[in-house]
Amino acid sequence: MSTPSRRLGVNIDHVATLRQARMSPYPEPVLAALLAEHAGAGQITCHIRCDRRHVNERDIRLLRETIKTQLNVECAATDEMVSIMEALRPHRVTLVPERPEEVTTEGGLDLTRPATLAEVKAAAARLVAAGIRVSLFIDPADEQVRIAGQLDGVDMIELNTAHYAEGHPEDLARLTRACVVGQGLDLEIAAGHGLTHHNLPDLVKAVPEIVEYNIGHSIISRAVFVGLDRAVRDILAIILQS
Ligand code: PXP
């Protein structure tokens, strides 16, 4: 079955990681974004972290000015990050949890935690007032999806696929269930984290409710060997044909 309404968000963080490894002016994440779009990406995704270990404000400003699809920026629900988003105005912000010492995002937002919920609500209100769409990165658990669906201004969730990607095919049932709950609450459903051309086909087949995939590390890694154009096209073929 071909489902052209599905889209691929290519996360270009790790092009910036390579740049920051040497503090060099290259490789240019904006060029990667334009090549990814040329190969069929429907969205460019990046994560501005509090320590700026890869993407920074300059990258987001240039991405916003140059890309032709849409820009989805992942960030923590902090006052600093929300202020940056209000100034740079990406099309969408995906709120994620962030711990300074983590290598990559570990788990979704825990919306059952009152402090997290309060931060997310405050951030979402400001982002929506600035005309920015808001998505929440959460684990595929009914309770998390239900809370997300009740929040003003939140009409999208991104389900964390890290556990599935680490070799837990039983998570496909959790992901399906989370999608059913989310669709019942009129949430648009994205997924991401740890996805590769090896684990993606089963996910796309088993959970057709997912309309957007945000994939970074595996695409940029594979691009080192086969080129970015082919790395993006191969992933896109899985998303559109499964
Ligand atoms: N979605 C979210 C919310 C993320 O935090 C990340 C990692 O920055 C991704 C998707 C992409 O994950 P990966 O680089 O493992 O494909």
mmCIF file of C-alpha atoms and ligand atoms in Angstrom:
data_model
loop_
_atom_site.group_PDB
_atom_site.id
_atom_site.type_symbol
_atom_site.label_atom_id
_atom_site.label_comp_id
_atom_site.label_asym_id
_atom_site.label_seq_id
_atom_site.Cartn_x
_atom_site.Cartn_y
_atom_site.Cartn_z
ATOM 1 C CA MET A 1 0.000 0.000 0.000
ATOM 2 C CA SER A 2 1.372 3.409 -0.912
ATOM 3 C CA THR A 3 0.623 6.121 1.639
ATOM 4 C CA PRO A 4 1.938 9.389 0.219
ATOM 5 C CA SER A 5 0.607 11.357 3.190
ATOM 6 C CA ARG A 6 3.337 9.885 5.390
ATOM 7 C CA ARG A 7 6.366 12.090 5.724
ATOM 8 C CA LEU A 8 9.980 11.724 6.710
ATOM 9 C CA GLY A 9 11.590 14.314 8.947
ATOM 10 C CA VAL A 10 15.338 14.105 8.488
ATOM 11 C CA ASN A 11 17.158 15.070 11.674
ATOM 12 C CA ILE A 12 20.391 16.841 10.713
ATOM 13 C CA ASP A 13 21.844 17.175 14.248
ATOM 14 C CA HIS A 14 24.774 14.901 13.590
ATOM 15 C CA VAL A 15 26.028 16.908 10.641
ATOM 16 C CA ALA A 16 26.426 19.661 13.232
ATOM 17 C CA THR A 17 27.995 17.153 15.654
ATOM 18 C CA LEU A 18 30.756 16.541 13.099
ATOM 19 C CA ARG A 19 31.262 20.287 12.700
ATOM 20 C CA GLN A 20 31.433 20.862 16.458
ATOM 21 C CA ALA A 21 33.910 17.977 16.904
ATOM 22 C CA ARG A 22 36.560 20.248 15.361
ATOM 23 C CA MET A 23 34.841 23.621 15.794
ATOM 24 C CA SER A 24 35.260 23.900 12.019
ATOM 25 C CA PRO A 25 32.979 25.842 9.653
ATOM 26 C CA TYR A 26 32.004 22.557 7.949
ATOM 27 C CA PRO A 27 30.091 20.343 7.346
ATOM 28 C CA GLU A 28 27.159 22.690 6.901
ATOM 29 C CA PRO A 29 23.862 21.400 8.363
ATOM 30 C CA VAL A 30 21.873 23.714 6.110
ATOM 31 C CA LEU A 31 23.375 22.082 3.023
ATOM 32 C CA ALA A 32 22.442 18.675 4.458
ATOM 33 C CA ALA A 33 18.887 19.897 4.963
ATOM 34 C CA LEU A 34 18.589 21.106 1.384
ATOM 35 C CA LEU A 35 19.980 17.816 0.040
ATOM 36 C CA ALA A 36 17.584 15.869 2.272
ATOM 37 C CA GLU A 37 14.663 17.885 0.930
ATOM 38 C CA HIS A 38 15.873 17.280 -2.614
ATOM 39 C CA ALA A 39 15.841 13.538 -1.874
ATOM 40 C CA GLY A 40 12.243 13.739 -0.684
ATOM 41 C CA ALA A 41 12.268 14.625 3.013
ATOM 42 C CA GLY A 42 9.008 16.293 3.975
ATOM 43 C CA GLN A 43 10.470 17.977 7.011
ATOM 44 C CA ILE A 44 13.765 18.939 8.575
ATOM 45 C CA THR A 45 14.144 18.193 12.263
ATOM 46 C CA CYS A 46 16.833 19.315 14.661
ATOM 47 C CA HIS A 47 17.386 19.413 18.405
ATOM 48 C CA ILE A 48 18.822 22.497 20.039
ATOM 49 C CA ARG A 49 20.267 21.282 23.324
ATOM 50 C CA CYS A 50 20.990 23.476 26.315
ATOM 51 C CA ASP A 51 24.747 22.767 25.897
ATOM 52 C CA ARG A 52 24.661 23.472 22.095
ATOM 53 C CA ARG A 53 26.622 20.277 21.469
ATOM 54 C CA HIS A 54 25.429 20.240 17.855
ATOM 55 C CA VAL A 55 22.738 22.559 16.468
ATOM 56 C CA ASN A 56 22.727 26.217 17.546
ATOM 57 C CA GLU A 57 20.621 29.345 17.033
ATOM 58 C CA ARG A 58 22.459 30.295 13.849
ATOM 59 C CA ASP A 59 21.616 26.920 12.291
ATOM 60 C CA ILE A 60 17.944 27.248 13.143
ATOM 61 C CA ARG A 61 17.751 30.783 11.786
ATOM 62 C CA LEU A 62 19.354 29.733 8.488
ATOM 63 C CA LEU A 63 17.240 26.568 8.252
ATOM 64 C CA ARG A 64 14.097 28.628 8.778
ATOM 65 C CA GLU A 65 15.150 30.989 5.994
ATOM 66 C CA THR A 66 16.241 28.387 3.471
ATOM 67 C CA ILE A 67 14.320 25.132 3.640
ATOM 68 C CA LYS A 68 11.189 24.714 1.567
ATOM 69 C CA THR A 69 9.379 22.117 3.647
ATOM 70 C CA GLN A 70 8.815 22.588 7.372
ATOM 71 C CA LEU A 71 11.121 22.933 10.322
ATOM 72 C CA ASN A 72 10.532 20.878 13.466
ATOM 73 C CA VAL A 73 12.771 21.879 16.367
ATOM 74 C CA GLU A 74 13.111 19.643 19.407
ATOM 75 C CA CYS A 75 13.936 21.371 22.660
ATOM 76 C CA ALA A 76 13.433 21.290 26.406
ATOM 77 C CA ALA A 77 10.432 23.105 27.892
ATOM 78 C CA THR A 78 12.611 25.747 29.540
ATOM 79 C CA ASP A 79 12.140 29.489 29.597
ATOM 80 C CA GLU A 80 15.390 29.970 27.641
ATOM 81 C CA MET A 81 14.423 27.535 24.877
ATOM 82 C CA VAL A 82 10.879 28.831 24.546
ATOM 83 C CA SER A 83 12.218 32.393 24.213
ATOM 84 C CA ILE A 84 14.579 31.230 21.447
ATOM 85 C CA MET A 85 11.702 29.514 19.660
ATOM 86 C CA GLU A 86 9.522 32.627 19.948
ATOM 87 C CA ALA A 87 12.309 34.571 18.248
ATOM 88 C CA LEU A 88 13.220 32.002 15.565
ATOM 89 C CA ARG A 89 9.700 30.708 14.855
ATOM 90 C CA PRO A 90 10.095 27.177 13.498
ATOM 91 C CA HIS A 91 6.893 25.655 12.114
ATOM 92 C CA ARG A 92 6.747 23.212 14.983
ATOM 93 C CA VAL A 93 8.400 22.623 18.324
ATOM 94 C CA THR A 94 8.604 19.132 19.764
ATOM 95 C CA LEU A 95 9.103 19.359 23.501
ATOM 96 C CA VAL A 96 11.502 16.727 24.842
ATOM 97 C CA PRO A 97 13.034 15.946 28.232
ATOM 98 C CA GLU A 98 16.701 16.771 28.516
ATOM 99 C CA ARG A 99 19.407 15.777 30.979
ATOM 100 C CA PRO A 100 22.780 17.513 30.502
ATOM 101 C CA GLU A 101 24.783 14.297 30.967
ATOM 102 C CA GLU A 102 22.772 12.125 28.565
ATOM 103 C CA VAL A 103 24.299 11.075 25.234
ATOM 104 C CA THR A 104 20.910 11.286 23.522
ATOM 105 C CA THR A 105 17.310 11.786 24.627
ATOM 106 C CA GLU A 106 16.471 9.087 27.165
ATOM 107 C CA GLY A 107 12.748 8.392 27.222
ATOM 108 C CA GLY A 108 9.800 10.658 26.650
ATOM 109 C CA LEU A 109 8.367 13.440 28.777
ATOM 110 C CA ASP A 110 6.734 12.030 31.890
ATOM 111 C CA LEU A 111 3.451 13.923 31.874
ATOM 112 C CA THR A 112 2.281 12.150 35.055
ATOM 113 C CA ARG A 113 4.930 14.180 36.921
ATOM 114 C CA PRO A 114 3.279 17.417 38.084
ATOM 115 C CA ALA A 115 6.433 19.537 37.618
ATOM 116 C CA THR A 116 6.922 18.290 34.057
ATOM 117 C CA LEU A 117 3.262 18.815 33.232
ATOM 118 C CA ALA A 118 3.381 22.387 34.534
ATOM 119 C CA GLU A 119 6.502 23.171 32.461
ATOM 120 C CA VAL A 120 4.965 21.633 29.338
ATOM 121 C CA LYS A 121 1.691 23.524 29.774
ATOM 122 C CA ALA A 122 3.501 26.850 30.240
ATOM 123 C CA ALA A 123 5.785 26.239 27.251
ATOM 124 C CA ALA A 124 2.930 25.084 25.010
ATOM 125 C CA ALA A 125 0.839 28.162 25.831
ATOM 126 C CA ARG A 126 3.683 30.505 24.847
ATOM 127 C CA LEU A 127 4.545 28.571 21.688
ATOM 128 C CA VAL A 128 0.940 28.435 20.494
ATOM 129 C CA ALA A 129 0.585 32.170 21.177
ATOM 130 C CA ALA A 130 3.639 32.670 18.920
ATOM 131 C CA GLY A 131 1.928 30.703 16.136
ATOM 132 C CA ILE A 132 4.093 27.606 16.538
ATOM 133 C CA ARG A 133 2.609 24.128 16.434
ATOM 134 C CA VAL A 134 3.435 21.979 19.487
ATOM 135 C CA SER A 135 4.177 18.264 19.658
ATOM 136 C CA LEU A 136 5.208 16.250 22.717
ATOM 137 C CA PHE A 137 7.775 13.440 22.713
ATOM 138 C CA ILE A 138 6.362 10.720 24.959
ATOM 139 C CA ASP A 139 6.722 7.011 25.565
ATOM 140 C CA PRO A 140 4.052 4.789 23.995
ATOM 141 C CA ALA A 141 1.983 4.453 27.165
ATOM 142 C CA ASP A 142 -1.793 5.016 27.294
ATOM 143 C CA GLU A 143 -1.609 7.345 30.267
ATOM 144 C CA GLN A 144 0.967 9.616 28.641
ATOM 145 C CA VAL A 145 -1.066 9.810 25.431
ATOM 146 C CA ARG A 146 -4.279 10.573 27.324
ATOM 147 C CA ILE A 147 -2.701 13.437 29.239
ATOM 148 C CA ALA A 148 -1.126 14.838 26.064
ATOM 149 C CA GLY A 149 -4.510 14.742 24.351
ATOM 150 C CA GLN A 150 -6.047 16.898 27.061
ATOM 151 C CA LEU A 151 -3.499 19.702 26.872
ATOM 152 C CA ASP A 152 -4.532 22.988 25.275
ATOM 153 C CA GLY A 153 -2.650 23.699 22.078
ATOM 154 C CA VAL A 154 -1.155 20.221 21.726
ATOM 155 C CA ASP A 155 -2.446 18.432 18.625
ATOM 156 C CA MET A 156 0.466 16.112 17.945
ATOM 157 C CA ILE A 157 2.625 13.578 19.754
ATOM 158 C CA GLU A 158 5.852 11.850 18.815
ATOM 159 C CA LEU A 159 6.061 8.330 20.174
ATOM 160 C CA ASN A 160 9.454 7.249 21.448
ATOM 161 C CA THR A 161 10.611 4.204 19.466
ATOM 162 C CA ALA A 162 13.956 3.799 21.264
ATOM 163 C CA HIS A 163 12.912 0.694 23.213
ATOM 164 C CA TYR A 164 11.466 -0.944 20.083
ATOM 165 C CA ALA A 165 14.651 -0.053 18.184
ATOM 166 C CA GLU A 166 16.823 -1.615 20.886
ATOM 167 C CA GLY A 167 15.393 -5.007 19.939
ATOM 168 C CA HIS A 168 11.973 -5.232 21.560
ATOM 169 C CA PRO A 169 9.491 -6.202 18.847
ATOM 170 C CA GLU A 170 6.835 -6.669 21.537
ATOM 171 C CA ASP A 171 6.759 -2.867 21.673
ATOM 172 C CA LEU A 172 4.870 -2.851 18.366
ATOM 173 C CA ALA A 173 1.713 -3.696 20.325
ATOM 174 C CA ARG A 174 2.345 -0.805 22.757
ATOM 175 C CA LEU A 175 2.932 1.554 19.858
ATOM 176 C CA THR A 176 -0.259 0.411 18.134
ATOM 177 C CA ARG A 177 -2.266 0.841 21.308
ATOM 178 C CA ALA A 178 -0.813 4.330 21.871
ATOM 179 C CA CYS A 179 -1.796 5.278 18.316
ATOM 180 C CA VAL A 180 -5.355 4.063 18.806
ATOM 181 C CA VAL A 181 -5.665 6.121 21.993
ATOM 182 C CA GLY A 182 -4.041 9.122 20.294
ATOM 183 C CA GLN A 183 -6.252 8.972 17.236
ATOM 184 C CA GLY A 184 -9.295 8.815 19.511
ATOM 185 C CA LEU A 185 -8.108 12.147 20.938
ATOM 186 C CA ASP A 186 -7.536 13.660 17.457
ATOM 187 C CA LEU A 187 -3.775 13.699 17.879
ATOM 188 C CA GLU A 188 -1.524 13.464 14.831
ATOM 189 C CA ILE A 189 1.087 10.809 15.488
ATOM 190 C CA ALA A 190 4.789 10.894 14.750
ATOM 191 C CA ALA A 191 7.467 8.452 15.865
ATOM 192 C CA GLY A 192 11.199 8.533 16.242
ATOM 193 C CA HIS A 193 14.414 7.572 17.960
ATOM 194 C CA GLY A 194 16.790 4.803 17.049
ATOM 195 C CA LEU A 195 15.106 3.965 13.742
ATOM 196 C CA THR A 196 17.191 2.439 10.965
ATOM 197 C CA HIS A 197 16.599 0.795 7.594
ATOM 198 C CA HIS A 198 16.731 -2.525 9.468
ATOM 199 C CA ASN A 199 14.057 -1.921 12.110
ATOM 200 C CA LEU A 200 11.821 0.507 10.207
ATOM 201 C CA PRO A 201 10.024 -1.900 7.809
ATOM 202 C CA ASP A 202 8.334 -3.912 10.585
ATOM 203 C CA LEU A 203 7.276 -0.728 12.388
ATOM 204 C CA VAL A 204 5.767 0.871 9.282
ATOM 205 C CA LYS A 205 3.857 -2.310 8.461
ATOM 206 C CA ALA A 206 2.632 -2.942 11.991
ATOM 207 C CA VAL A 207 1.672 0.620 12.922
ATOM 208 C CA PRO A 208 0.228 2.362 9.846
ATOM 209 C CA GLU A 209 -1.291 5.078 12.051
ATOM 210 C CA ILE A 210 2.110 6.783 12.295
ATOM 211 C CA VAL A 211 2.151 9.617 9.756
ATOM 212 C CA GLU A 212 5.592 11.038 10.408
ATOM 213 C CA TYR A 213 8.994 9.563 11.165
ATOM 214 C CA ASN A 214 11.869 11.632 12.542
ATOM 215 C CA ILE A 215 15.146 9.890 11.827
ATOM 216 C CA GLY A 216 18.658 11.228 12.237
ATOM 217 C CA HIS A 217 21.599 9.228 13.481
ATOM 218 C CA SER A 218 21.175 6.230 11.182
ATOM 219 C CA ILE A 219 20.615 8.372 8.074
ATOM 220 C CA ILE A 220 23.628 10.607 8.676
ATOM 221 C CA SER A 221 25.783 7.577 9.583
ATOM 222 C CA ARG A 222 24.793 5.699 6.445
ATOM 223 C CA ALA A 223 25.327 8.848 4.363
ATOM 224 C CA VAL A 224 29.048 8.632 5.177
ATOM 225 C CA PHE A 225 29.175 5.489 3.016
ATOM 226 C CA VAL A 226 26.390 5.814 0.446
ATOM 227 C CA GLY A 227 25.792 9.567 0.325
ATOM 228 C CA LEU A 228 22.965 11.553 1.880
ATOM 229 C CA ASP A 229 20.742 11.415 -1.174
ATOM 230 C CA ARG A 230 20.676 7.623 -1.225
ATOM 231 C CA ALA A 231 20.443 7.322 2.568
ATOM 232 C CA VAL A 232 17.326 9.534 2.588
ATOM 233 C CA ARG A 233 15.739 7.908 -0.482
ATOM 234 C CA ASP A 234 16.189 4.390 0.932
ATOM 235 C CA ILE A 235 14.445 5.318 4.190
ATOM 236 C CA LEU A 236 11.715 7.164 2.331
ATOM 237 C CA ALA A 237 11.061 4.094 0.173
ATOM 238 C CA ILE A 238 10.440 2.039 3.319
ATOM 239 C CA ILE A 239 8.087 4.648 4.754
ATOM 240 C CA LEU A 240 6.066 5.062 1.566
ATOM 241 C CA GLN A 241 5.925 1.472 0.339
ATOM 242 C CA SER A 242 5.344 -0.615 3.423
HETATM 243 N N1 PXP B 1 12.867 12.293 17.782
HETATM 244 C C1 PXP B 1 13.290 12.873 18.939
HETATM 245 C C2 PXP B 1 12.271 13.500 19.823
HETATM 246 C C3 PXP B 1 14.658 12.914 19.266
HETATM 247 O O1 PXP B 1 15.044 13.491 20.411
HETATM 248 C C4 PXP B 1 15.578 12.357 18.373
HETATM 249 C C5 PXP B 1 17.045 12.455 18.671
HETATM 250 O O2 PXP B 1 17.433 13.789 18.695
HETATM 251 C C6 PXP B 1 15.104 11.777 17.188
HETATM 252 C C7 PXP B 1 13.750 11.743 16.923
HETATM 253 C C8 PXP B 1 16.019 11.169 16.182
HETATM 254 O O3 PXP B 1 16.605 10.034 16.741
HETATM 255 P P1 PXP B 1 17.757 9.261 15.957
HETATM 256 O O4 PXP B 1 18.890 10.239 15.782
HETATM 257 O O5 PXP B 1 18.078 8.109 16.839
HETATM 258 O O6 PXP B 1 17.178 8.851 14.632
#
